[in-house]
Coordinates of C-alpha atoms and ligand atoms in Angstrom, one line a residue:
X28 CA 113.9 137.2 110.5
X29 CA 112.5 139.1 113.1
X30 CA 114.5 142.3 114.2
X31 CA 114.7 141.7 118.2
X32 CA 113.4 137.9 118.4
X33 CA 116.6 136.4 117.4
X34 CA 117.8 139.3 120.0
X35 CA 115.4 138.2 122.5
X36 CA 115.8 134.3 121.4
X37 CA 119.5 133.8 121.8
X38 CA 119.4 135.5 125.7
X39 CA 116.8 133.4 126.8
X40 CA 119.2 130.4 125.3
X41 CA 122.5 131.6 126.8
X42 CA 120.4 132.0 129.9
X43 CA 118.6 128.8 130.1
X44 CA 122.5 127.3 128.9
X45 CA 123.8 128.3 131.9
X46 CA 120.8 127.1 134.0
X47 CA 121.1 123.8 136.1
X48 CA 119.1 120.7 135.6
X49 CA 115.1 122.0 136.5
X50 CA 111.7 121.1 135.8
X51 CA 110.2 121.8 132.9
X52 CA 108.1 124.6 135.3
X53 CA 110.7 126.0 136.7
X54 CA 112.8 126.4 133.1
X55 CA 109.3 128.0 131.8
X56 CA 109.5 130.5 135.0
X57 CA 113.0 131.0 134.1
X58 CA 112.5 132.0 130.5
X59 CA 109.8 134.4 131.2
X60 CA 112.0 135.8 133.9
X61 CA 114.6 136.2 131.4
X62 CA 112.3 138.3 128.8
X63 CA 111.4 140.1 131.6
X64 CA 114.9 141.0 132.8
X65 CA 115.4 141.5 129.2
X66 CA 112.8 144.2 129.2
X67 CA 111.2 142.3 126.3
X68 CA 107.5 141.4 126.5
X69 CA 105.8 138.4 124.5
X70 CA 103.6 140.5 122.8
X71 CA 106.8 142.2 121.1
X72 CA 106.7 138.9 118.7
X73 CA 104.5 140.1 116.2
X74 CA 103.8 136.3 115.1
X75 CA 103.6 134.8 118.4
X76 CA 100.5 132.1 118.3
X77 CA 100.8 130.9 121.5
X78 CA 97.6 131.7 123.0
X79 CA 95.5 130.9 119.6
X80 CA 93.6 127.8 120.0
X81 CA 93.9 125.1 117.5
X82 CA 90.5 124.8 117.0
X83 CA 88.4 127.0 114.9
X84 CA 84.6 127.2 115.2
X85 CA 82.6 127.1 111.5
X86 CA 81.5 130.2 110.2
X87 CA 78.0 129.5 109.0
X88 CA 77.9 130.5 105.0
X89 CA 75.1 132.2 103.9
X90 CA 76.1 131.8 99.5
X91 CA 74.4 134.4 97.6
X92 CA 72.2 133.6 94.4
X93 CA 74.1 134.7 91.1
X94 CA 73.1 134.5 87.3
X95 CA 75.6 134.3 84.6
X96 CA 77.5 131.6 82.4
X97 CA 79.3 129.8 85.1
X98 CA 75.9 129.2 86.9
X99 CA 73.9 128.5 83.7
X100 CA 76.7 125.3 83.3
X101 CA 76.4 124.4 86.8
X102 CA 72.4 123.9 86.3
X103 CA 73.0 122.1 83.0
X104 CA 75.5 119.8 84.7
X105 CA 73.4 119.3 88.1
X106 CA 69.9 118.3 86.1
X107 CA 72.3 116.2 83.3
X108 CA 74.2 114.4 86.5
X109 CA 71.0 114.1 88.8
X110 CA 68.6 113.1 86.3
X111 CA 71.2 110.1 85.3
X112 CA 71.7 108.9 88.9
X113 CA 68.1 108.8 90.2
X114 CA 65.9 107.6 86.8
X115 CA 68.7 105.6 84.8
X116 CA 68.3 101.8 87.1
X117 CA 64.4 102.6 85.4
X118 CA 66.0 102.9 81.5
X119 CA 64.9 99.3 80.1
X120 CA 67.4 97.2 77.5
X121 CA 66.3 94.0 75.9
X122 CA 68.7 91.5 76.4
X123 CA 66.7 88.8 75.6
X124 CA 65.1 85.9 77.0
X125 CA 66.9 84.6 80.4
X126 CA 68.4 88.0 81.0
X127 CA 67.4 90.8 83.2
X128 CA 66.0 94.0 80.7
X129 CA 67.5 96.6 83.4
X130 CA 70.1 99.1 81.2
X131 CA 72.6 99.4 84.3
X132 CA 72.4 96.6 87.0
X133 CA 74.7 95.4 89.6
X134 CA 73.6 92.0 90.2
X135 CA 75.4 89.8 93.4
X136 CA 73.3 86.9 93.3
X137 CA 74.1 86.3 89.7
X138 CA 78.1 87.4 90.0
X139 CA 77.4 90.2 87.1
X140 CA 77.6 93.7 86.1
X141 CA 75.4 94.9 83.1
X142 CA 76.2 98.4 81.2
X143 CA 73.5 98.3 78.4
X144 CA 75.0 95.6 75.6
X145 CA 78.1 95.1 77.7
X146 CA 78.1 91.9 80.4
X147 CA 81.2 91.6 82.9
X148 CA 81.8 88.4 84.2
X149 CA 83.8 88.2 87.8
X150 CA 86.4 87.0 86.0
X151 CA 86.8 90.0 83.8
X152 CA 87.3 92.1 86.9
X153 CA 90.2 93.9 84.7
X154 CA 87.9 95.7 82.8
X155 CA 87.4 98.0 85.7
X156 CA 90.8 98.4 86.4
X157 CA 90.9 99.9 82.8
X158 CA 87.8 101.9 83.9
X159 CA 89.6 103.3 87.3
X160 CA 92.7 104.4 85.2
X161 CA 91.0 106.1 82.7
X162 CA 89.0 107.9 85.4
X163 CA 92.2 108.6 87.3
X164 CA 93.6 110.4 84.1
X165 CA 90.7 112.0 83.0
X166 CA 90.8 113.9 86.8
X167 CA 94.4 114.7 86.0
X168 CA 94.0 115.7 82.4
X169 CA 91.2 118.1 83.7
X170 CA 93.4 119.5 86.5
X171 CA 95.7 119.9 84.0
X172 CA 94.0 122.6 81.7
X173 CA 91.4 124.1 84.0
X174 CA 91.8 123.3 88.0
X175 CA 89.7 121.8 90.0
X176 CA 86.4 120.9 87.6
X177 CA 85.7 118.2 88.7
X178 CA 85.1 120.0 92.4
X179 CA 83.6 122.6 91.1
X180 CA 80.7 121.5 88.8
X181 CA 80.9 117.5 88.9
X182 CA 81.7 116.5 92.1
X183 CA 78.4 114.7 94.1
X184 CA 79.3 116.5 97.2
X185 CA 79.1 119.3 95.2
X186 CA 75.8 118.7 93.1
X187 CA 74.0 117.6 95.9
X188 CA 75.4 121.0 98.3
X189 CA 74.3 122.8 95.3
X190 CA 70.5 121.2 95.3
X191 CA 70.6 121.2 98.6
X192 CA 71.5 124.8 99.3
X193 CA 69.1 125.8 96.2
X194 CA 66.1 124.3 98.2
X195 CA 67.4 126.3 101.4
X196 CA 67.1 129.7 99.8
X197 CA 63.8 128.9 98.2
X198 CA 62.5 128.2 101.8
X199 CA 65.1 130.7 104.2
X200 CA 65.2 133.2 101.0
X201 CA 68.2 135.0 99.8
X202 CA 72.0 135.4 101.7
X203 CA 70.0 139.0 103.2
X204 CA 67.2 138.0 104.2
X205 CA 68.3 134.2 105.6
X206 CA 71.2 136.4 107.9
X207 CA 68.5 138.6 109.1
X208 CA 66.0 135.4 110.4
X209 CA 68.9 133.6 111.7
X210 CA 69.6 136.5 114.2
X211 CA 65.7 136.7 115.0
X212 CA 64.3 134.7 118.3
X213 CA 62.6 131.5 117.3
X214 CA 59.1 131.7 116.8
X215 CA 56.6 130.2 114.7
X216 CA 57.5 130.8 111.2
X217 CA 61.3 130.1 111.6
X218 CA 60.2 126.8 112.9
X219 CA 58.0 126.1 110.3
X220 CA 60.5 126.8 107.6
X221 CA 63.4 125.3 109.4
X222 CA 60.5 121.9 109.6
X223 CA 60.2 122.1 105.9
X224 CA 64.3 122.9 105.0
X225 CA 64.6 120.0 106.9
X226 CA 61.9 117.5 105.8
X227 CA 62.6 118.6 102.1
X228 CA 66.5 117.8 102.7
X229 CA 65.6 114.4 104.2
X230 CA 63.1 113.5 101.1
X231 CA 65.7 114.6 99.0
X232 CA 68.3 112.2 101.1
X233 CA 66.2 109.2 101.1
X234 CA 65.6 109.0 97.2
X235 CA 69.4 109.4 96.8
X236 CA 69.3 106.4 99.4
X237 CA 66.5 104.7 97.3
X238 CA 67.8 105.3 93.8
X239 CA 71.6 103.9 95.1
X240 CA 69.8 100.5 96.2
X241 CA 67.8 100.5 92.7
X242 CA 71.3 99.8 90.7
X243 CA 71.3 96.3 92.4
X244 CA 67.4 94.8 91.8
X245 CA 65.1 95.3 89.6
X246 CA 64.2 98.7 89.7
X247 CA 60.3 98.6 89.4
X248 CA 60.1 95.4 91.0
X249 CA 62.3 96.9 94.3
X250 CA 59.8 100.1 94.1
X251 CA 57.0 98.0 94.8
X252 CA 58.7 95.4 97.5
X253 CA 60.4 99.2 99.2
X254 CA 57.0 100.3 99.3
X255 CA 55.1 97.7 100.8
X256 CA 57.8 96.6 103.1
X257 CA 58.7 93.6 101.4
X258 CA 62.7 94.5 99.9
X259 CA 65.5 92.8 101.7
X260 CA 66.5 94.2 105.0
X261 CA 69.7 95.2 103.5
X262 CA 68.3 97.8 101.2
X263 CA 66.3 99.4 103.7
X264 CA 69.7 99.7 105.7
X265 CA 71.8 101.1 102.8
X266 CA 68.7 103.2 102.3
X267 CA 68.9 104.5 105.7
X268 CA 73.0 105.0 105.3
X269 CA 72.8 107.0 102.4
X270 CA 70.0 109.4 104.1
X271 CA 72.0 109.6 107.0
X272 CA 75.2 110.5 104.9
X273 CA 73.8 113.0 102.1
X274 CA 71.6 114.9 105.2
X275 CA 74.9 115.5 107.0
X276 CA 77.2 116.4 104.4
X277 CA 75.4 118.4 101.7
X278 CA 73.2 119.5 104.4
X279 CA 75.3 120.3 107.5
X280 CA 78.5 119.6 106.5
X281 CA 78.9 121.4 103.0
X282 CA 82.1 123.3 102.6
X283 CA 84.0 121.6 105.6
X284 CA 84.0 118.3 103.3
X285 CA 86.0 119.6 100.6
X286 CA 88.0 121.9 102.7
X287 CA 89.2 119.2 105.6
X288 CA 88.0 116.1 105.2
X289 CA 88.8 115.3 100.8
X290 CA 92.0 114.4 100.0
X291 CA 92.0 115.5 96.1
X292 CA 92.2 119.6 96.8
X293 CA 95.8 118.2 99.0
X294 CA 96.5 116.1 95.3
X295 CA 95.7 118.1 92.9
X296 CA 97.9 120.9 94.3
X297 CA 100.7 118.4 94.5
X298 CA 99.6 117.8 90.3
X299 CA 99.3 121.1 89.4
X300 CA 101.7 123.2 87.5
X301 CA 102.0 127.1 86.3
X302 CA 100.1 126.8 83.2
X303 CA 96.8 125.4 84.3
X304 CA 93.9 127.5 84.3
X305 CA 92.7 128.4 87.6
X306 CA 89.7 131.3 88.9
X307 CA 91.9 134.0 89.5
X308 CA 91.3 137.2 90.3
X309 CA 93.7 139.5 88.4
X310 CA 95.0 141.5 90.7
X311 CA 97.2 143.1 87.9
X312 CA 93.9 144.8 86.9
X313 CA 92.0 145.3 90.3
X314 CA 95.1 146.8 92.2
X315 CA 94.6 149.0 94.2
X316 CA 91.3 148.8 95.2
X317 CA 88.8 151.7 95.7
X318 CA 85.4 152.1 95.2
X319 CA 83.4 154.4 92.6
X320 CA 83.6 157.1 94.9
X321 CA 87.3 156.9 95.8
X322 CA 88.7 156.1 92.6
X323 CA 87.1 159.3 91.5
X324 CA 88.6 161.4 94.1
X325 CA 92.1 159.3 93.5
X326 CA 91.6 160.2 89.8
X327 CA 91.2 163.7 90.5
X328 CA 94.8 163.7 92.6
X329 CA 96.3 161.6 89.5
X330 CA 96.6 158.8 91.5
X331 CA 95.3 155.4 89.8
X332 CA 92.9 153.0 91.1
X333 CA 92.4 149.6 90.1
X334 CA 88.8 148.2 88.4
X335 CA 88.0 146.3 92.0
X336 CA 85.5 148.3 93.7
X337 CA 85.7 146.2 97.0
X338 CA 82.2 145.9 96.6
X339 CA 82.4 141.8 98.3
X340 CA 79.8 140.4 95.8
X341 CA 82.4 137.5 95.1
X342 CA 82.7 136.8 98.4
X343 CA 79.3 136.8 99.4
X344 CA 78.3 134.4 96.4
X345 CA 81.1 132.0 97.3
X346 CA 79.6 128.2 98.5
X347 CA 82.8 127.6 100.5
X348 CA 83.5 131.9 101.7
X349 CA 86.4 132.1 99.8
X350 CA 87.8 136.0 98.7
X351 CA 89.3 134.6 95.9
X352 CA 91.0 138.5 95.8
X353 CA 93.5 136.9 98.9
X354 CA 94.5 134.3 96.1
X355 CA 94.5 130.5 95.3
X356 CA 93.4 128.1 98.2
X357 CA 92.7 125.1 99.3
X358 CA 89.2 126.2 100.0
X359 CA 88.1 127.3 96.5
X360 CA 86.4 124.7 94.3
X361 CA 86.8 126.3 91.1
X362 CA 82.7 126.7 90.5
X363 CA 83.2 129.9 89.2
X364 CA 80.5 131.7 90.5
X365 CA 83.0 134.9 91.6
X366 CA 83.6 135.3 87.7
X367 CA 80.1 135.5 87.5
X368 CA 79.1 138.2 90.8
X369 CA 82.1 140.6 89.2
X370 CA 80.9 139.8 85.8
X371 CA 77.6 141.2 86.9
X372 CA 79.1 144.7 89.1
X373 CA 81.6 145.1 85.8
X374 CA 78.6 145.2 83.7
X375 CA 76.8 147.7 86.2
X376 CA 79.4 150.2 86.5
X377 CA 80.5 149.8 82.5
X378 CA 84.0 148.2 82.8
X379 CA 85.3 145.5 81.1
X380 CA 84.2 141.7 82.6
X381 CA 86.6 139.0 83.8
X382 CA 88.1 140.7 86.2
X383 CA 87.9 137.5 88.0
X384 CA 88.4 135.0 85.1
X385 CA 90.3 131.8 84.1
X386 CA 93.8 132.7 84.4
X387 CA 97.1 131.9 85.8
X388 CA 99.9 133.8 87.3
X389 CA 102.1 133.4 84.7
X390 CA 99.1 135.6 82.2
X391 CA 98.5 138.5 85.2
X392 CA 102.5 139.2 86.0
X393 CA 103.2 138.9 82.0
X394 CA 100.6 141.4 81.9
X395 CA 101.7 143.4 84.4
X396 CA 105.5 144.0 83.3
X397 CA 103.4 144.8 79.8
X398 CA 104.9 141.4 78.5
X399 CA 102.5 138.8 76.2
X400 CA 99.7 136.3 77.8
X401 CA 99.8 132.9 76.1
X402 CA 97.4 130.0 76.9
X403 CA 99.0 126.5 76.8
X404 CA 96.5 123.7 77.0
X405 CA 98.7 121.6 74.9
X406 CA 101.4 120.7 77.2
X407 CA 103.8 116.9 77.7
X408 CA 101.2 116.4 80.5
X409 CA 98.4 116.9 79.1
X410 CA 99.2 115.0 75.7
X411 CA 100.4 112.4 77.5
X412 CA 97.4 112.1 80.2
X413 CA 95.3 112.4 77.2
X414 CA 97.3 109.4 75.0
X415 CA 96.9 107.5 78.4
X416 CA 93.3 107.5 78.4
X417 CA 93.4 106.7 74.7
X418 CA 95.5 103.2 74.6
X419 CA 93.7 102.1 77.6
X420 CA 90.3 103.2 76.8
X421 CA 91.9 101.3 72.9
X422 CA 92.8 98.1 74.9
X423 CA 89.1 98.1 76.8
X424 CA 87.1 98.2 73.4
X425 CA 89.4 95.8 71.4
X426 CA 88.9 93.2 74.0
X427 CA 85.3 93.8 74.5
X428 CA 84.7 93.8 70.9
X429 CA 86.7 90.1 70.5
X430 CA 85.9 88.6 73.7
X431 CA 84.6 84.8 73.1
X432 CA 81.0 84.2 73.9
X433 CA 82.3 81.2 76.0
X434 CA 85.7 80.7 78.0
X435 CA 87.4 77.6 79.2
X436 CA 90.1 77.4 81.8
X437 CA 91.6 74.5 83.0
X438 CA 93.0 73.4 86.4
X439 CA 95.6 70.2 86.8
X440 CA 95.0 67.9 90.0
X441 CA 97.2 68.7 92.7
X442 CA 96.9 65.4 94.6
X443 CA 97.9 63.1 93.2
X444 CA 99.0 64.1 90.3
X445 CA 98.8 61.0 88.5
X446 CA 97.6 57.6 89.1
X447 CA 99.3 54.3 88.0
X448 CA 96.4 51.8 87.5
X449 CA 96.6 47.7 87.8
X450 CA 97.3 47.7 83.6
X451 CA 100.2 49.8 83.7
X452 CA 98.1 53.0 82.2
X453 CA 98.8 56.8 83.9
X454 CA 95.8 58.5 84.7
X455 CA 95.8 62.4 85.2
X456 CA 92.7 64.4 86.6
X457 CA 91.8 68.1 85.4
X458 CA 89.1 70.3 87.0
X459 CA 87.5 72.4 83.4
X460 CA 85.5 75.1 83.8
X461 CA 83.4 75.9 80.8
X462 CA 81.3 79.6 80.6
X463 CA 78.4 79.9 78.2
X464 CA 78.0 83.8 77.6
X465 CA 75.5 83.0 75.1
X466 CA 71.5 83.0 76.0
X467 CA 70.2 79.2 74.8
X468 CA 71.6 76.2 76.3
X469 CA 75.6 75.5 74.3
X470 CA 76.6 71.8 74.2
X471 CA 80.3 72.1 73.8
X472 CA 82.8 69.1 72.1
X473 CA 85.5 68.9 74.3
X474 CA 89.1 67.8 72.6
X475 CA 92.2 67.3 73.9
X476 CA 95.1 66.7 72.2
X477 CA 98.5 66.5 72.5
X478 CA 99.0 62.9 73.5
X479 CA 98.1 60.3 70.6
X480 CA 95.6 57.6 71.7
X481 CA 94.8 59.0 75.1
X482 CA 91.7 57.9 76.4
X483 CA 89.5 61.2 77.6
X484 CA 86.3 60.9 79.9
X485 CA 84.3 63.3 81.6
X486 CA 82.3 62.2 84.3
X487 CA 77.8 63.0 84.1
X488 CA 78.1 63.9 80.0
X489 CA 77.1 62.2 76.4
X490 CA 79.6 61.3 73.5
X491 CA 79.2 62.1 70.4
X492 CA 79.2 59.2 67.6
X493 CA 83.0 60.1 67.0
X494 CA 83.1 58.8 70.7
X495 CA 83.7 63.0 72.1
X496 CA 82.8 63.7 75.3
X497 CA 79.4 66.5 74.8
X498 CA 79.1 68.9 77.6
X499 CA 76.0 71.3 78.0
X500 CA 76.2 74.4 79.7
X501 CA 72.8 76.1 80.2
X502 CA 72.6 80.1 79.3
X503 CA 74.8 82.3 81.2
X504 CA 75.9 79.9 83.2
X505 CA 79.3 78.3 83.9
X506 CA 79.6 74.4 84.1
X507 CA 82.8 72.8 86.2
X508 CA 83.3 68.9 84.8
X509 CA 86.2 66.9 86.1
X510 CA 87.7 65.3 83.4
X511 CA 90.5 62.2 82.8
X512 CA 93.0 61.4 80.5
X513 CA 94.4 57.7 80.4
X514 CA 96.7 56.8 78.0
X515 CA 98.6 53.2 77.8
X516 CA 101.5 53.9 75.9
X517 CA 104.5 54.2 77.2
X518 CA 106.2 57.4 78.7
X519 CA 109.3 58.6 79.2
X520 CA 110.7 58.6 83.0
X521 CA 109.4 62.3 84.9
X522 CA 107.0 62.5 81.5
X523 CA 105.5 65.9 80.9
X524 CA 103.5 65.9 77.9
X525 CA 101.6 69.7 76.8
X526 CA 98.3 69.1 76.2
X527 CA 95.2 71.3 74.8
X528 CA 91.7 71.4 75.3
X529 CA 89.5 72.9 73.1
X530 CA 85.6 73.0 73.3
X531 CA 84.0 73.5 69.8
X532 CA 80.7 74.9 69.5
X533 CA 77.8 73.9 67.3
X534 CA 79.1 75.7 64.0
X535 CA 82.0 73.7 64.2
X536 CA 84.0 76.2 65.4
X537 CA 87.0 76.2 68.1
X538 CA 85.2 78.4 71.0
X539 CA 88.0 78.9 73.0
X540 CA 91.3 76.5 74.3
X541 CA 93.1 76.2 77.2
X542 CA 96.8 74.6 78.0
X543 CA 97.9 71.9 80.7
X544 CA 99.9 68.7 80.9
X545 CA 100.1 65.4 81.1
X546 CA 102.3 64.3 83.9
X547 CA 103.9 60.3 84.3
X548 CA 105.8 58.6 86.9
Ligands
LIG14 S1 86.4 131.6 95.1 FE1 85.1 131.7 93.3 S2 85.6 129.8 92.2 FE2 86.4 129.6 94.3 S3 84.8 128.5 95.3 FE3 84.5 130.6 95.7 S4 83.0 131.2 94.1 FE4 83.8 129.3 93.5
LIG15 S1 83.0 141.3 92.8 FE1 84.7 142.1 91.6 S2 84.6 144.3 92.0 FE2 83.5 143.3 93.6 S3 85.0 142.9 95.2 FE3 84.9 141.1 94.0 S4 86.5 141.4 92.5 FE4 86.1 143.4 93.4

């Protein structure tokens, strides 16, 4: 509480209490009247906003290159993550005939998603359900143990900021020398290099467009239609959004993306808890800062002086201009480059590195009340993110590994839902839907049984010599035949008789059933 603003507060408030009914002008008048009377000025609030604007211009970044572990991992990861998105809808897998040889291929027109030797059907849409959990725990697993990873080195805002801002300094140069042409007139070469930044980022932008659009054709076969103008007009417009989108943000945007527009730095922090890892700067070792020359002369007067020599190197490296020194926030992405920059200096002036390291607050004030550190990566949330991830990722594989090569599902007719014919027979209807998974051409046996001496015909198919109705379904394909069962015999009043079909495949076997009923008057 402020000494004289609860002072100053509660006249202004007896005042105004006394005050009759005004408009909201002349109450304002009234209030500053009463400060004045009160001999108190506004400025006397020392945390009076008023007159801030709620707006704050962007402070152009200028990230300086670093070397060092944390960047080594984030090169690995960029080439590993890059190099899959744009050349893996070329990677080839033989299916065999009557099947596209494209490894990874969304395909619309044929209603199916290939992932090497696995096929998803529409129908098996739960499978990537299991796939959004598992991703959803794997995110929460690794904010568990170490922060935000996934922001800082995984991320595609982040990968693509990363190329993007790589390419910058190659043409702009270095965090010095880019400041010092940004405050230079325009003139020839600062247009030609912005031209080329800029041209480079859009190439960079349209084969990020162009290698999206390639996950749902055939790759070389779009390559050729993109390039002589013969694609679908709907690639060239997602080809045109995604240039449009990865120029602004990893271009322009940057930092401003994961700071105000992403919702996960606003979840995580709700997820997090004391023990996860987190880029700290350990202030129980930095504190107070001084540089070389000052921590001598403080040394001199027996005075101590922390290991930070306020040198900014962490700041200056930082993609999003974070002092990590001023403590967690929402604005760091956890790349780690910081540890890296004071890694470097702590090398240079012989002092121990990881001044800025993996750490939590727990670690620094244990070590600063001379108590012990201790590291716990095995914690109830992370075993039990990590057994989540396990039973379904169990479930996924069991049912992929004993999923039928052909399904059958069938559906009663609503209206009616029986017929009484001329001879006293009940006639039902069914709509059966039979998928072949397999590549050749499957004539299936359909049975039904469940109601002795039923009569069963499908309508457009063969019989075998046991009198069975035959029904081909051609390779990947799924085959819709309207089927009826007549029986004569007689049924019990409001009759509702289960009944199964099967279809059994050429080996004999039963390749897969479905339930329904038989329904009478
Ligand atoms: S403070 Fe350090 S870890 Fe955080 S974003 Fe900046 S450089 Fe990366
Ligand atoms: S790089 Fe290290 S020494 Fe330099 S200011 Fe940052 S924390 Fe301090």
């Amino acid at each position: 509480m402020r000494p004289g603003g609860l002072s100053a507060t509660t006249g202004v408030v007896s005042s105004m209490a006394e005050m009759p009914a005004h408009p909201v002008s002349d109450l304002a008048a009234a209030a500053a009247d009463s400060l004045t009377r009160a001999n108190i000025a506004e400025s006397d609030f020392p945390d009076n906003h008023d007159d801030e604007p709620l707006y704050a211009a962007r402070k152009k970044i200028y990230p300086q290159h670093v070397s060092g572990t944390f960047r080594r991992l984030k090169w690995a990861l960029l080439v590993v993550t890059l190099g899959i998105y744009y050349f893996l809808p070329f990677v080839r897998w033989d299916r065999g005939p009557n099947a596209p040889d494209q490894a990874v291929l969304i395909d619309f027109p044929g209603r199916r998603f290939y992932f090497f030797f696995i096929e998803i059907w529409p129908q098996e849409v739960y499978y990537l359900t299991g796939l959004l959990i598992i991703a959803a725990m794997a995110l929460f697993l690794m904010n568990a143990a170490a922060g935000r990873l996934w922001c800082g080195y995984l991320c595609p805002q982040t990968v693509w900021t990363d190329l993007f801002v790589t390419v910058e300094r190659w043409i702009e140069g270095d965090r010095r020398e880019h400041l010092l042409r940004d405050r230079q007139p325009w003139g020839f070469e600062r247009i030609a290099r912005a031209t080329l930044k800029h041209f480079c980022w859009l190439m960079i932008a349209w084969w990020t467009g162009g290698a999206w659009v390639l996950y749902f054709g055939d790759a070389p076969t779009l390559v050729r239609e993109l390039a002589t103008f013969k694609a679908p007009p709907v690639a060239y417009g997602f080809i045109a959004l995604l240039t449009f989108t990865t120029y602004a943000l990893a271009g322009w945007m940057r930092e401003q993306v994961c700071v105000y527009m992403c919702p996960w730095p606003r979840i995580q922090a709700a997820l997090t808890d004391e023990y996860a890892l987190n880029v700290c700067y350990r202030y129980d070792r930095g504190e107070p800062r001084a540089s070389l020359k000052k921590a001598a002369a403080l040394h001199e007067h027996g005075q101590a002086a922390g290991d930070c020599i306020d040198c900014r190197q962490c700041v200056y490296v930082c993609p999003t201009g974070v002092d990590i020194r001023n403590g967690s926030n929402l604005g760091c992405i956890q790349c780690g480059l910081c540890i890296d920059a004071c890694d470097a200096v702590m090398t240079k002036i012989g002092r121990a590195s990881r001044l800025i390291a993996y750490d939590n607050d727990l670690n620094i004030r244990a070590r600063q009340h001379g108590g012990q550190t201790s590291y716990r990566l095995v914690r109830t949330r992370t075993v039990l993110y990590a057994a989540i991830i396990a039973v379904v990722g169990g479930v996924m594989a069991h049912a992929l590994a004993t999923r039928h090569a052909q399904s059958l599902t069938v559906i009663h007719d609503r209206n009616p839902v029986f017929v009484r014919l001329s001879n006293g027979a009940v006639r039902n209807g069914y709509a059966v839907h039979i998928a072949n998974k397999h590549r050749e051409t499957q004539n299936f046996v359909l049975q039904v049984t469940g109601l002795a001496g039923a009569d069963v015909e499908t309508v457009g198919s063969d019989r075998n010599p046991e009198g069975e109705p035959i029904i081909a379904v051609g390779p990947d394909q799924t085959r819709q035949v309207r089927v009826i069962v007549t029986t004569r015999q007689p049924l019990e009043p409001d009759a509702s008789i289960p009944l199964t079909f099967s279809i059994v495949t050429a080996d004999g076997g039963v390749g897969a059933t479905a339930m329904d009923r038989f329904v009478g008057p």
